[in-house]
Amino acid sequence: MSRKYFGTDGIRGRANGVITADLALRVGQATGLVFRRGEHRHRVVIGKDTRLSGYMIETAMVAGFTSVGFDVLLLGPMPTPAVAMLTRSMRADLGVMISASHNPYDDNGIKLFGPDGYKLSDDDEREIEQMIDADLTKKFAKSAALGRAKRIEGVHDRYIEFAKRTLPRNMSLDGLRVVVDCANGAAYKVVPEALWELGAEVIPVGVDPDGLNINHECGSTSPEALRAKVREMRADVGIALDGDADRVVMVDEQGHLVDGDQLLAVIAESWQEDGRLSKPGIVATVMTNLGLERHLAGLGLSLVRTAVGDRYVLEQMREQGYNVGGEPSGHIILSDYATTGDGFVAALQVLAVLKKLDQPLSKVCHRFDPLPQVTKNVRYKSAGGRPTEHAKVLGAIADAEQRLNGHGRLIVRPSGTEPVIRVTGEGDDPDLIEEVVDEIAAAITEVSAG
């Protein structure tokens, strides 16, 4: 069944275009009714990032939830993983994060968490979808049973203490000069404070949100400013989060970028040495570099691949019992600590290795040489059907695979959040990879134009 509202990561779209106050109200009502189980007083926690549209969506969702009898606890700007953690620790029936993650400010989204802190199942999302467009008037709470809403204090401290406890006991970051880029997003308060409490010298950037500058030329998707700042300040390490802090990339002391694949390698190797891996391997996606897979194989570790999206990584981790997983984008899930990706906790694991080995980040985080990988994003008209199903595109893909002849990988996939086809090639021959990717991208462009 194709879904009208939910994508790969909740509901996402243009604020006040797709994500309107009316939709937010109905999502609150529908979700509340689906999770109204039992006679107890139900509660939902709602966090958000720093987008201007967050005020509108938050207010509408409060109206939706209270109208079906839910009490609402408002957290204000908080990282997505903090919302998931607080949903569990505060015994809420639901958690909501209002964010479009790494997207620009004019998008927004609604991520939903069940009482266990995990994102909702496909079945739950389908049930909510059916109710969003239904007439729910007869299911509203009676006047005396309406919910209450209040902002709660102290939640920043709870997340900071949680994050600090993921480090080995008595470990200090004393002596480390850290530049941290919070993308003018949800982590702008908690992460610099947590790093300072752990003993680091902290140079914060991207901590002046104005509602419009989230992810703008900053954060994990635009790390150039961070790279420059690390070199300027002669820092030991740079940390770049995205707008809702569920992703991280790092920068070494030379200003070189360290992506999620290298971070996964560091964490997997460290956890293997400490006997902390629940199984001898990790979970990653089809986009994960083949170099990581080869490196892990040399350590006796497997790499299980899934479709792109943290929900698929997490599903595989839960089904097969792995406790480390992630994506090249830096969406890293450490299920010993969190039910979703947590960029800050992942960064802390890498900093722990840095302190333990007493080596520069450039050495700690160069575990393998990535294979050449080329990705082209091809925009298409969403009303014109799926270009990847067209005979011309299928033919170009078949020709490319024949030319690669087993010496590389090819991934052609639609984005889950926008009308874009991502064409990725990877292999030992960079010129061949570039050629086959260009040919497939040209075929998609030609089909879309027609």
Coordinates of C-alpha atoms in Angstrom, one line a residue:
M1 CA 0.0 0.0 0.0
S2 CA 1.5 3.4 -1.0
R3 CA 1.4 5.9 1.8
K4 CA 0.0 9.4 1.4
Y5 CA 1.7 11.1 4.3
F6 CA 4.5 9.0 5.8
G7 CA 7.9 8.7 4.0
T8 CA 11.0 6.9 5.2
D9 CA 11.4 9.2 8.2
G10 CA 8.0 10.4 9.4
I11 CA 6.0 13.1 7.6
R12 CA 8.0 15.7 5.8
G13 CA 7.5 18.6 3.4
R14 CA 7.3 22.3 2.8
A15 CA 6.2 24.1 6.0
N16 CA 2.8 25.7 5.6
G17 CA 2.6 24.0 2.2
V18 CA 2.6 20.3 2.9
I19 CA 3.0 20.5 6.6
T20 CA 0.2 22.8 7.5
A21 CA -1.4 23.6 10.9
D22 CA -4.4 21.6 9.8
L23 CA -2.4 18.5 9.0
A24 CA -0.4 18.8 12.3
L25 CA -3.7 19.0 14.2
R26 CA -5.1 15.9 12.5
V27 CA -1.9 14.0 12.9
G28 CA -2.0 14.8 16.6
Q29 CA -5.6 13.6 16.8
A30 CA -5.1 10.5 14.7
T31 CA -2.0 9.4 16.5
G32 CA -3.5 10.1 19.9
L33 CA -6.5 7.9 19.1
V34 CA -4.4 5.1 17.7
F35 CA -2.3 5.1 20.9
R36 CA -5.1 5.7 23.4
R37 CA -4.8 2.3 25.0
G38 CA -6.3 1.6 28.5
E39 CA -8.0 4.0 31.0
H40 CA -4.9 5.7 32.4
R41 CA -4.1 9.4 31.8
H42 CA -2.2 9.4 28.5
R43 CA 0.7 11.7 27.9
V44 CA 2.9 12.8 24.9
V45 CA 6.2 14.6 24.9
I46 CA 6.9 17.0 22.0
G47 CA 10.3 18.3 21.1
K48 CA 11.3 20.4 18.1
D49 CA 14.3 21.9 16.3
T50 CA 14.7 25.7 15.8
R51 CA 12.7 26.2 12.6
L52 CA 10.4 29.2 12.6
S53 CA 7.5 26.9 11.5
G54 CA 8.0 24.8 14.7
Y55 CA 5.9 27.2 16.6
M56 CA 2.9 26.8 14.3
I57 CA 3.2 23.0 14.1
E58 CA 3.8 22.6 17.9
T59 CA 0.7 24.6 18.7
A60 CA -1.4 22.7 16.3
M61 CA -0.3 19.4 17.6
V62 CA -1.0 20.5 21.1
A63 CA -4.5 21.2 20.1
G64 CA -4.8 17.9 18.3
F65 CA -3.5 15.8 21.2
T66 CA -5.4 17.6 23.9
S67 CA -8.7 17.3 21.9
V68 CA -8.4 13.5 22.2
G69 CA -7.5 13.5 25.9
F70 CA -3.7 13.5 25.9
D71 CA -1.7 15.6 28.3
V72 CA 1.2 17.3 26.5
L73 CA 4.7 17.9 27.8
L74 CA 6.6 20.4 25.8
L75 CA 10.3 20.1 25.7
G76 CA 11.3 23.0 23.4
P77 CA 14.3 22.6 21.1
M78 CA 15.9 19.2 21.8
P79 CA 17.8 16.6 19.7
T80 CA 15.7 13.9 18.2
P81 CA 17.5 11.2 20.2
A82 CA 16.8 13.2 23.4
V83 CA 13.0 13.1 22.6
A84 CA 13.2 9.4 22.0
M85 CA 15.0 8.9 25.3
L86 CA 12.7 11.1 27.3
T87 CA 9.6 9.3 25.8
R88 CA 10.8 6.2 27.5
S89 CA 12.2 7.7 30.7
M90 CA 9.1 9.8 31.4
R91 CA 6.8 6.9 30.7
A92 CA 5.0 8.7 27.9
D93 CA 2.6 7.0 25.6
L94 CA 4.1 8.8 22.6
G95 CA 6.9 11.1 21.6
V96 CA 6.9 13.6 18.8
M97 CA 9.9 15.4 17.2
I98 CA 9.0 18.4 15.0
S99 CA 11.9 18.5 12.5
A100 CA 13.0 18.1 8.9
S101 CA 16.4 17.0 10.1
H102 CA 19.1 18.2 7.6
N103 CA 16.7 19.9 5.2
P104 CA 16.5 23.7 4.8
Y105 CA 14.4 25.9 7.2
D106 CA 11.4 26.1 4.9
D107 CA 10.8 22.4 5.2
N108 CA 9.5 20.7 8.4
G109 CA 8.4 17.3 9.5
I110 CA 6.8 15.2 12.2
K111 CA 8.6 12.2 13.6
L112 CA 6.7 9.9 15.9
F113 CA 8.0 7.5 18.6
G114 CA 6.1 4.8 20.5
P115 CA 6.3 4.4 24.3
D116 CA 9.4 2.2 23.8
G117 CA 11.3 5.2 22.2
Y118 CA 11.4 3.5 18.8
K119 CA 9.9 5.0 15.6
L120 CA 6.5 3.7 14.7
S121 CA 6.0 0.5 12.7
D122 CA 4.6 0.5 9.2
D123 CA 1.4 -0.9 10.6
D124 CA 1.0 1.9 13.1
E125 CA 1.7 4.5 10.4
R126 CA -0.9 2.9 8.1
E127 CA -3.5 3.0 10.9
I128 CA -2.7 6.7 11.6
E129 CA -2.9 7.5 7.8
Q130 CA -6.4 6.0 7.6
M131 CA -7.5 8.1 10.6
I132 CA -5.9 11.4 9.4
D133 CA -8.5 11.8 6.6
A134 CA -11.4 10.3 8.6
D135 CA -14.1 12.2 10.5
L136 CA -13.0 11.8 14.1
T137 CA -15.5 14.1 15.7
K138 CA -17.3 11.4 17.6
K139 CA -14.0 10.2 19.1
F140 CA -13.0 13.5 20.6
A141 CA -12.6 13.6 24.4
K142 CA -15.5 14.8 26.5
S143 CA -15.1 18.4 27.9
A144 CA -13.9 17.2 31.3
A145 CA -11.5 14.7 29.8
L146 CA -9.6 17.2 27.6
G147 CA -5.8 17.1 27.9
R148 CA -3.6 19.7 29.6
A149 CA -0.3 21.1 28.2
K150 CA 2.8 22.5 30.0
R151 CA 6.4 23.2 29.3
I152 CA 8.8 21.2 31.4
E153 CA 12.1 22.3 32.8
G154 CA 15.3 20.3 33.4
V155 CA 15.1 18.2 30.3
H156 CA 18.4 19.6 29.0
D157 CA 20.2 18.4 32.1
R158 CA 18.7 14.9 31.8
Y159 CA 20.0 14.5 28.3
I160 CA 23.4 15.9 29.1
E161 CA 23.8 13.4 32.0
F162 CA 22.6 10.6 29.8
A163 CA 25.1 11.4 27.1
K164 CA 28.0 11.8 29.6
R165 CA 27.2 8.3 31.0
T166 CA 27.9 6.7 27.7
L167 CA 31.6 7.3 28.2
P168 CA 33.8 5.1 30.3
R169 CA 33.7 5.9 34.0
N170 CA 36.0 8.8 35.0
M171 CA 37.0 9.5 31.4
S172 CA 37.7 13.2 30.9
L173 CA 38.1 15.2 27.7
D174 CA 40.5 17.5 29.5
G175 CA 43.2 18.8 27.1
L176 CA 41.0 18.4 23.9
R177 CA 40.2 21.6 22.0
V178 CA 36.9 20.9 20.2
V179 CA 35.0 22.9 17.7
V180 CA 31.4 21.9 17.6
D181 CA 28.9 22.9 14.9
C182 CA 25.3 22.5 16.0
A183 CA 23.8 23.6 12.6
N184 CA 21.8 26.4 14.4
G185 CA 19.6 23.5 15.3
A186 CA 18.2 21.4 18.1
A187 CA 21.5 20.7 19.9
Y188 CA 22.7 24.3 20.2
K189 CA 22.4 24.4 24.0
V190 CA 23.0 20.8 25.2
V191 CA 26.0 19.7 23.2
P192 CA 28.4 22.5 23.9
E193 CA 27.5 22.4 27.6
A194 CA 28.0 18.6 27.8
L195 CA 31.4 18.8 26.1
W196 CA 32.5 21.6 28.5
E197 CA 31.3 19.6 31.5
L198 CA 33.4 16.6 30.3
G199 CA 36.5 18.8 30.4
A200 CA 37.0 19.9 26.8
E201 CA 37.9 23.4 25.6
V202 CA 34.8 24.1 23.5
I203 CA 34.6 26.4 20.5
P204 CA 30.9 26.4 19.5
V205 CA 29.6 27.5 16.1
G206 CA 26.1 27.2 14.6
V207 CA 24.6 28.1 18.0
D208 CA 22.7 31.2 17.1
P209 CA 19.4 30.0 15.6
D210 CA 17.1 32.7 14.3
G211 CA 14.4 30.3 12.9
L212 CA 15.7 30.6 9.3
N213 CA 19.4 29.6 9.5
I214 CA 19.1 26.0 10.5
N215 CA 21.5 23.9 8.3
H216 CA 22.4 27.0 6.3
E217 CA 26.0 26.8 5.4
C218 CA 26.7 24.9 8.6
G219 CA 26.2 21.5 10.2
S220 CA 26.9 18.0 8.9
T221 CA 25.7 18.7 5.4
S222 CA 27.9 21.8 5.0
P223 CA 31.0 21.2 7.0
E224 CA 33.3 23.7 5.1
A225 CA 33.0 26.4 7.8
L226 CA 33.8 23.8 10.5
R227 CA 36.9 22.7 8.6
A228 CA 38.1 26.2 8.3
K229 CA 37.4 26.9 12.0
V230 CA 39.3 23.8 13.1
R231 CA 42.3 24.9 11.2
E232 CA 42.0 28.5 12.4
M233 CA 41.7 27.6 16.1
R234 CA 44.3 24.7 15.7
A235 CA 41.7 22.5 17.3
D236 CA 42.1 18.7 17.9
V237 CA 38.8 17.8 16.5
G238 CA 35.6 19.2 14.9
I239 CA 32.1 17.8 15.4
A240 CA 29.3 18.7 13.0
L241 CA 25.7 17.7 13.8
D242 CA 22.7 18.2 11.6
G243 CA 19.5 20.2 12.5
D244 CA 18.0 17.6 14.8
A245 CA 21.4 16.1 15.9
D246 CA 20.7 12.5 14.9
R247 CA 23.7 12.7 12.4
V248 CA 27.3 13.5 12.9
V249 CA 30.4 13.9 10.8
M250 CA 33.8 14.9 12.2
V251 CA 36.8 16.9 11.1
D252 CA 40.4 16.0 12.0
E253 CA 43.1 18.4 13.2
Q254 CA 44.2 19.0 9.6
G255 CA 40.7 20.0 8.6
H256 CA 39.9 16.8 6.7
L257 CA 36.4 15.4 6.8
V258 CA 35.6 12.1 8.5
D259 CA 32.4 10.6 7.3
G260 CA 30.0 8.1 8.9
D261 CA 31.7 5.0 7.3
Q262 CA 35.1 5.8 9.0
L263 CA 33.3 6.6 12.3
L264 CA 31.5 3.2 12.1
A265 CA 34.9 1.5 11.5
V266 CA 36.4 3.2 14.6
I267 CA 33.5 2.3 16.8
A268 CA 33.2 -1.3 15.5
E269 CA 36.9 -1.9 16.0
S270 CA 36.9 -0.4 19.5
W271 CA 33.9 -2.2 20.6
Q272 CA 35.2 -5.5 19.2
E273 CA 38.5 -5.0 21.2
D274 CA 36.4 -4.3 24.4
G275 CA 34.1 -7.3 23.8
R276 CA 31.1 -5.0 23.5
L277 CA 29.8 -6.0 20.1
S278 CA 26.7 -8.1 20.6
K279 CA 27.5 -9.9 17.3
P280 CA 30.6 -10.0 15.2
G281 CA 29.5 -7.4 12.7
I282 CA 27.5 -4.2 12.0
V283 CA 24.5 -3.1 10.0
A284 CA 24.9 -0.5 7.2
T285 CA 23.2 0.4 4.0
V286 CA 23.6 -0.2 0.3
M287 CA 25.4 3.2 0.2
T288 CA 28.1 2.2 2.6
N289 CA 31.5 2.1 1.0
L290 CA 32.9 -1.2 -0.1
G291 CA 36.2 -0.3 1.5
L292 CA 34.5 -0.5 5.0
E293 CA 33.1 -3.9 4.2
R294 CA 36.6 -5.2 3.1
H295 CA 38.2 -3.6 6.2
L296 CA 35.7 -5.2 8.6
A297 CA 36.1 -8.6 6.8
G298 CA 39.8 -8.4 7.6
L299 CA 38.9 -8.0 11.3
G300 CA 36.6 -11.0 11.1
L301 CA 33.5 -8.8 11.2
S302 CA 30.5 -8.9 8.8
L303 CA 28.6 -6.0 7.3
V304 CA 24.9 -6.6 6.8
R305 CA 23.4 -4.2 4.1
T306 CA 19.9 -2.7 4.1
A307 CA 18.0 -0.2 2.0
V308 CA 18.9 3.5 2.7
G309 CA 17.2 4.9 5.8
D310 CA 17.9 4.6 9.5
R311 CA 14.6 2.8 10.0
Y312 CA 15.8 -0.1 7.9
V313 CA 19.2 -0.2 9.6
L314 CA 17.4 -0.3 13.0
E315 CA 14.9 -2.9 11.9
Q316 CA 17.8 -5.2 10.8
M317 CA 19.7 -4.5 14.1
R318 CA 16.7 -5.4 16.2
E319 CA 15.8 -8.5 14.1
Q320 CA 19.3 -9.9 14.0
G321 CA 20.7 -8.7 17.4
Y322 CA 23.4 -6.2 16.2
N323 CA 24.2 -3.2 18.4
V324 CA 26.1 -1.0 16.0
G325 CA 24.7 0.3 12.7
G326 CA 24.7 3.4 10.5
E327 CA 25.0 5.3 7.3
P328 CA 27.8 7.2 5.5
S329 CA 25.8 10.4 6.3
G330 CA 26.7 9.9 9.9
H331 CA 23.4 8.6 11.1
I332 CA 24.9 6.1 13.6
I333 CA 22.8 3.9 15.9
L334 CA 24.3 2.5 19.0
S335 CA 21.4 0.4 20.4
D336 CA 23.1 -0.1 23.8
Y337 CA 22.3 3.6 24.4
A338 CA 19.7 4.8 22.1
T339 CA 16.6 3.8 20.0
T340 CA 17.5 6.1 17.2
G341 CA 20.6 7.7 15.7
D342 CA 22.4 10.0 18.1
G343 CA 25.1 12.1 16.6
F344 CA 26.5 13.4 19.8
V345 CA 26.7 9.9 21.5
A346 CA 28.5 8.6 18.4
A347 CA 31.0 11.4 18.5
L348 CA 31.7 10.7 22.2
Q349 CA 32.5 7.1 21.4
V350 CA 35.1 8.3 18.9
L351 CA 36.5 10.9 21.4
A352 CA 36.9 8.0 23.9
V353 CA 39.1 6.1 21.4
L354 CA 41.0 9.3 20.7
K355 CA 41.8 9.7 24.5
K356 CA 42.5 6.0 24.9
L357 CA 45.0 5.8 22.0
D358 CA 46.4 9.3 22.6
Q359 CA 46.8 9.8 18.9
P360 CA 45.5 12.6 16.6
L361 CA 42.1 12.1 15.0
S362 CA 43.6 11.9 11.5
K363 CA 45.3 8.7 12.6
V364 CA 42.5 7.3 14.7
C365 CA 39.8 7.8 12.0
H366 CA 41.7 6.6 9.0
R367 CA 40.9 2.9 9.2
F368 CA 40.5 2.1 5.5
D369 CA 40.9 3.7 2.0
P370 CA 37.4 4.2 0.6
L371 CA 36.8 3.0 -3.0
P372 CA 36.0 5.8 -5.5
Q373 CA 32.2 6.5 -5.3
V374 CA 30.3 8.9 -7.6
T375 CA 26.7 10.0 -6.9
K376 CA 24.5 12.1 -9.3
N377 CA 21.1 13.5 -8.2
V378 CA 18.7 13.7 -11.0
R379 CA 15.5 15.7 -10.4
Y380 CA 12.3 14.6 -12.2
K381 CA 8.7 15.6 -12.4
S382 CA 6.8 13.8 -9.7
A383 CA 3.6 13.7 -11.8
G384 CA 5.3 11.9 -14.6
G385 CA 5.6 8.4 -13.0
R386 CA 8.8 6.7 -11.9
P387 CA 11.7 7.1 -14.4
T388 CA 13.5 4.1 -13.0
E389 CA 10.7 1.9 -14.4
H390 CA 11.2 3.2 -18.0
A391 CA 12.7 0.8 -20.5
K392 CA 15.4 3.3 -21.6
V393 CA 16.6 3.7 -18.0
L394 CA 16.4 0.0 -17.3
G395 CA 18.5 -0.6 -20.4
A396 CA 21.1 2.0 -19.3
I397 CA 21.4 0.3 -15.9
A398 CA 21.8 -3.2 -17.5
D399 CA 24.5 -1.8 -19.9
A400 CA 26.3 -0.3 -16.9
E401 CA 26.3 -3.5 -14.9
Q402 CA 27.6 -5.4 -17.8
R403 CA 30.5 -2.9 -18.2
L404 CA 31.3 -3.1 -14.4
N405 CA 31.4 -6.9 -14.8
G406 CA 31.4 -7.6 -11.0
H407 CA 34.2 -5.0 -10.3
G408 CA 32.0 -2.5 -8.7
R409 CA 28.5 -1.7 -7.4
L410 CA 25.7 0.3 -8.8
I411 CA 22.7 1.8 -6.8
V412 CA 19.9 3.6 -8.5
R413 CA 17.2 4.7 -6.0
P414 CA 14.6 7.4 -5.6
S415 CA 14.9 9.7 -2.6
G416 CA 12.4 9.1 0.1
T417 CA 11.9 12.9 0.7
E418 CA 12.0 14.6 -2.7
P419 CA 11.5 13.9 -6.4
V420 CA 15.1 13.0 -7.1
I421 CA 16.7 9.8 -8.4
R422 CA 20.1 9.2 -6.8
V423 CA 22.5 7.3 -9.1
T424 CA 25.6 5.9 -7.3
G425 CA 28.5 3.9 -8.7
E426 CA 31.4 2.5 -6.8
G427 CA 34.5 0.5 -7.8
D428 CA 38.2 0.3 -8.3
D429 CA 38.2 2.2 -11.7
P430 CA 37.1 5.8 -11.1
D431 CA 36.9 6.7 -14.8
L432 CA 34.6 3.8 -15.6
I433 CA 32.4 4.6 -12.5
E434 CA 32.1 8.2 -13.7
E435 CA 31.1 7.1 -17.2
V436 CA 28.4 4.6 -16.2
V437 CA 26.8 7.0 -13.7
D438 CA 26.7 9.8 -16.3
E439 CA 25.1 7.5 -18.8
I440 CA 22.3 6.4 -16.4
A441 CA 21.8 10.0 -15.2
A442 CA 21.5 11.2 -18.8
A443 CA 18.9 8.4 -19.5
I444 CA 16.8 9.5 -16.5
T445 CA 17.0 13.2 -17.6
E446 CA 15.9 12.3 -21.1
V447 CA 12.9 10.2 -19.9
S448 CA 11.9 12.9 -17.4
A449 CA 12.0 15.6 -20.0
G450 CA 9.7 13.6 -22.3

